[in-house]
Coordinates of C-alpha atoms in Angstrom, one line a residue:
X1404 CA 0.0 0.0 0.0
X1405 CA 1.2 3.3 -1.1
X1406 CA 1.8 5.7 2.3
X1407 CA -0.1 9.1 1.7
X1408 CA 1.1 12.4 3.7
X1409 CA -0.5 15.2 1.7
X1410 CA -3.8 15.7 -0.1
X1411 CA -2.2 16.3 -3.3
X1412 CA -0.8 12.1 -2.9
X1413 CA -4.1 11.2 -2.0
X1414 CA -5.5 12.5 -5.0
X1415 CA -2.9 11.1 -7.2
X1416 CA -4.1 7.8 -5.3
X1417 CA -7.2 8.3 -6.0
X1418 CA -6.7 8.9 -9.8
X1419 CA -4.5 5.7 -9.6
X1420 CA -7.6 3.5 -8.4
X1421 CA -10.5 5.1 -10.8
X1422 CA -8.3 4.8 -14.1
X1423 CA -8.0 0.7 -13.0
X1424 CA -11.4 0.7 -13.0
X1425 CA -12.4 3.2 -15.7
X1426 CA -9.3 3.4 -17.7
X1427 CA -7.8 6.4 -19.6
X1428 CA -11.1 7.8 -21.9
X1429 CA -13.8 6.9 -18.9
X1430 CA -12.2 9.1 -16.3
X1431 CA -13.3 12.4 -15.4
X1432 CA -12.2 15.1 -13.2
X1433 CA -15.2 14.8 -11.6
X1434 CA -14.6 11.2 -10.7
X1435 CA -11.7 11.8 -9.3
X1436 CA -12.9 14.5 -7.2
X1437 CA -15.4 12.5 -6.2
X1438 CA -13.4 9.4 -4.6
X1439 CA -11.2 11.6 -3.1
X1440 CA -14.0 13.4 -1.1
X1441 CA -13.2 17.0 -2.8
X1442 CA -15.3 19.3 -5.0
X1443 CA -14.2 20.2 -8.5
X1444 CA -12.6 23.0 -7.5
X1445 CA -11.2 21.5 -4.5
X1446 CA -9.2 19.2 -7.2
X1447 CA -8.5 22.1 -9.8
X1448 CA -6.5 23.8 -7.1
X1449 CA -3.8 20.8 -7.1
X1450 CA -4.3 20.0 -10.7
X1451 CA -5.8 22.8 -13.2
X1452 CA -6.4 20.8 -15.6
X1453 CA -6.8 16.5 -16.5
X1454 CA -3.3 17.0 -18.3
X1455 CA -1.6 18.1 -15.8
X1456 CA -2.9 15.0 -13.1
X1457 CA -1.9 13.0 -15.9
X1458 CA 1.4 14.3 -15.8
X1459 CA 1.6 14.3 -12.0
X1460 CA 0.6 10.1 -12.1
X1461 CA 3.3 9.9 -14.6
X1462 CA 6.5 11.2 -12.1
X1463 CA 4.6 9.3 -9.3
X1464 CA 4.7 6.2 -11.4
X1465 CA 8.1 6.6 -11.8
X1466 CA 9.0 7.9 -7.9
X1467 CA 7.6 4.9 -6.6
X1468 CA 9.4 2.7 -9.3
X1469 CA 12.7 3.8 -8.7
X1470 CA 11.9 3.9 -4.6
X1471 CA 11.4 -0.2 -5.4
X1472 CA 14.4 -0.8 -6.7
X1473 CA 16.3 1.6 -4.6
X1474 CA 14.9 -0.4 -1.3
X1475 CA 17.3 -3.7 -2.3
X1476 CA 18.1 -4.2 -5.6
X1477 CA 20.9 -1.4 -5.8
X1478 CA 23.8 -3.8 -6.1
X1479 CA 22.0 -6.4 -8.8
X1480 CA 23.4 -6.8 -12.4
X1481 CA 21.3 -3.5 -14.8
X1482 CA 19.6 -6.7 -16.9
X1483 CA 18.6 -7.5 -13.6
X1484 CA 16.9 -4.4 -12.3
X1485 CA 15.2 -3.8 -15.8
X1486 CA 13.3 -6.8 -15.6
X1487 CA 12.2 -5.8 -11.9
X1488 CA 11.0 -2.6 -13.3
X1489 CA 9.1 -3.9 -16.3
X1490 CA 7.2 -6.3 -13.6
X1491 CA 6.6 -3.6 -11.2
X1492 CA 5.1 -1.1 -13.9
X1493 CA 2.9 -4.1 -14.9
X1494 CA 1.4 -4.0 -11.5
X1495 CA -0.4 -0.6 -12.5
X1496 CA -0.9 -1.1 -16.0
X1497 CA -3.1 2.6 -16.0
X1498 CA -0.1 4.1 -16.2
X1499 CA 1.4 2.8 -19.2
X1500 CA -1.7 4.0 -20.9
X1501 CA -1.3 6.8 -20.1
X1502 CA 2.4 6.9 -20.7
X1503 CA 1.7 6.1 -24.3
X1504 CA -1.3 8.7 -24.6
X1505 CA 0.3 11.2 -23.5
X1506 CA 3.6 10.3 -25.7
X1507 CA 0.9 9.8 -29.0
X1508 CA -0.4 13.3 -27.7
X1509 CA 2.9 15.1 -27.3
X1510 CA 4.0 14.0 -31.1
X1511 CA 0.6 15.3 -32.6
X1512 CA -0.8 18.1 -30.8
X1513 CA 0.2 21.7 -29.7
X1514 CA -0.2 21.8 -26.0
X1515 CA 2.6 23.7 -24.5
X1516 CA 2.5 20.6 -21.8
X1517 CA 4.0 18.5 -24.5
X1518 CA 7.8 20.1 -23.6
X1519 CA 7.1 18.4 -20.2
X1520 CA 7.7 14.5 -22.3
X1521 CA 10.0 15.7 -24.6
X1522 CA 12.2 17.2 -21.9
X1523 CA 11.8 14.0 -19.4
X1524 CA 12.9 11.7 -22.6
X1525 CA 16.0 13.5 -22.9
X1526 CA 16.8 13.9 -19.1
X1527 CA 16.1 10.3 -18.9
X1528 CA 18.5 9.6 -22.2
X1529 CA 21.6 12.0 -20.4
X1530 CA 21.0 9.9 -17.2
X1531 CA 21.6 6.6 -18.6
X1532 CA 24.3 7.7 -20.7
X1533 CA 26.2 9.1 -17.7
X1534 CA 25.7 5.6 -15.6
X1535 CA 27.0 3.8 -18.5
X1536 CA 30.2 6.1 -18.8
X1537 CA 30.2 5.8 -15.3
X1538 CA 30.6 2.0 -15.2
X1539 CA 32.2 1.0 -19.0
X1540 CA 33.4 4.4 -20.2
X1541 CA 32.6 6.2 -23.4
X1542 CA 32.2 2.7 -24.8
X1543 CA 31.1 -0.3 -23.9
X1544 CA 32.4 -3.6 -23.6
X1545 CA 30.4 -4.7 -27.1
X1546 CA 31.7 -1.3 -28.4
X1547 CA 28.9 0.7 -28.1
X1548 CA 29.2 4.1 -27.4
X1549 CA 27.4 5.3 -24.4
X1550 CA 25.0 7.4 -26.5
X1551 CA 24.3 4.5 -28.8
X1552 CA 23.5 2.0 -26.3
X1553 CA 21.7 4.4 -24.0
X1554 CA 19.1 5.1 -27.1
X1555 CA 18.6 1.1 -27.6
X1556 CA 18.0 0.6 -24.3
X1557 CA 15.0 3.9 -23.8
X1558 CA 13.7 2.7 -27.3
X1559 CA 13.4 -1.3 -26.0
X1560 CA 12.2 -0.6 -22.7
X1561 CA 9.3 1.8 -24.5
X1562 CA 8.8 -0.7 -27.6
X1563 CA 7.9 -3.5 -25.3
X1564 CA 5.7 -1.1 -22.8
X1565 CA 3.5 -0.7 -26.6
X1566 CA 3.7 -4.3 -27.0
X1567 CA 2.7 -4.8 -23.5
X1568 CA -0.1 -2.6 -24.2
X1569 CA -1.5 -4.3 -27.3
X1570 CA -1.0 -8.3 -26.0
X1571 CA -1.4 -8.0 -22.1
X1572 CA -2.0 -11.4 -21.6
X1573 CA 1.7 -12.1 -22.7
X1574 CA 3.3 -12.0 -19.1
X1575 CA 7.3 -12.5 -19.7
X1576 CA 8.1 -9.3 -20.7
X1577 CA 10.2 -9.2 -17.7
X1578 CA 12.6 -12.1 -18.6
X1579 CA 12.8 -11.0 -21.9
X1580 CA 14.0 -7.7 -21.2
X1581 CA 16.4 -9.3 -18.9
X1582 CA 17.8 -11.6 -21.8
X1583 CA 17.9 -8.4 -24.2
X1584 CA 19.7 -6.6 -21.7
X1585 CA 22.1 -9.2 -20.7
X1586 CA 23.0 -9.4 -24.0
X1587 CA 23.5 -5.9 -25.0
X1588 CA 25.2 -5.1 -21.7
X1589 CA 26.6 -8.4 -19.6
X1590 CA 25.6 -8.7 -15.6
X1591 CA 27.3 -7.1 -13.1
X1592 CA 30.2 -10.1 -12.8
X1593 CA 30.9 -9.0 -16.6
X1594 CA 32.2 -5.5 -15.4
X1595 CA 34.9 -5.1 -17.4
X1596 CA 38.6 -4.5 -15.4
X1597 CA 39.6 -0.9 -14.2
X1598 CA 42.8 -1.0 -16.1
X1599 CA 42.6 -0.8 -19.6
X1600 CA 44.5 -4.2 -21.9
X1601 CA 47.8 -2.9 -23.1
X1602 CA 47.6 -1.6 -26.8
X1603 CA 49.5 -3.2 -29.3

């Protein structure tokens, strides 16, 4: 059970349960408002507008994510972890819908909100680049640069969410982003040595 110290959480709970029961296109403000015990207004003042709760589930979603793995899976092998989070996001599949309708919505439309996914695709994009030059260097051990690898690794993990999406009843997504991954990057005993092989 998520732990709830604010109104604004509980409404973001709240949303979280009615688009499970509802999904994406038969949720309203209103029934939001509703389960959490507030007016319309009382929810407008946290969130001015559907778009912008959607937003709000989306960084929750991924708070409580990386708050999973973060609790004891810090020191497991990346194909590892990857498959962890690809279960644990299929334990609210809501938000995946609206992941990908907000993603659909943010390549077609005009809404200055859009910046918000474009900008937390490329954060997310910098960040993995730096752990991988962090832990193999500008390339890794397949010789892949950073860049390159951290672009086939954003583009599987949101592939497969779409797959996931349109054949939910296939259920090993996990393990088969943990054999992708273990292939493109290796498990953590395949850290390659601190000191570079003598050049020829």
């Amino acid at each position: 059970m998520i732990a709830m110290t604010t109104q604004r959480e509980e409404i973001l709970v709240a949303a979280l349960e009615v688009y499970a029961e509802r999904g994406y296109r038969g949720t309203s403000l209103d029934t939001v408002a509703e389960r959490v015990g507030l007016t319309r207004q009382g929810l407008l003042h946290h969130f001015p507008s559907k778009r912008k709760l959607l937003i709000a589930l989306l960084q929750f979603r991924e708070d409580r994510s990386r708050e999973h793995l973060a609790a004891d899976h810090a020191d497991e092998d990346w194909p590892s972890q990857l498959a962890e989070a690809v279960a644990f996001d299929h334990q609210n599949p809501v938000l995946a819908e609206v992941h990908s309708v907000l993603l659909a919505e943010s390549i077609t439309g005009s809404d200055p909100d859009q910046q918000y996914l474009h900008d937390h695709q490329q954060l997310l994009h910098d960040r993995t680049v730096a752990l991988f030059i962090e832990r193999y260097g500008p390339r890794l051990p397949n010789g892949l640069t950073a860049q390159t690898a951290a672009t086939a690794v954003l583009a599987l993990v949101e592939g497969m969410q779409i797959q996931w999406l349109l054949e939910p009843e296939q259920t090993d997504y996990p393990t088969i982003m943990r054999d992708v991954m273990s292939v493109l990057l290796g498990s953590a005993a395949e850290r390659p040595p601190t000191e570079s092989p003598t050049s020829e």
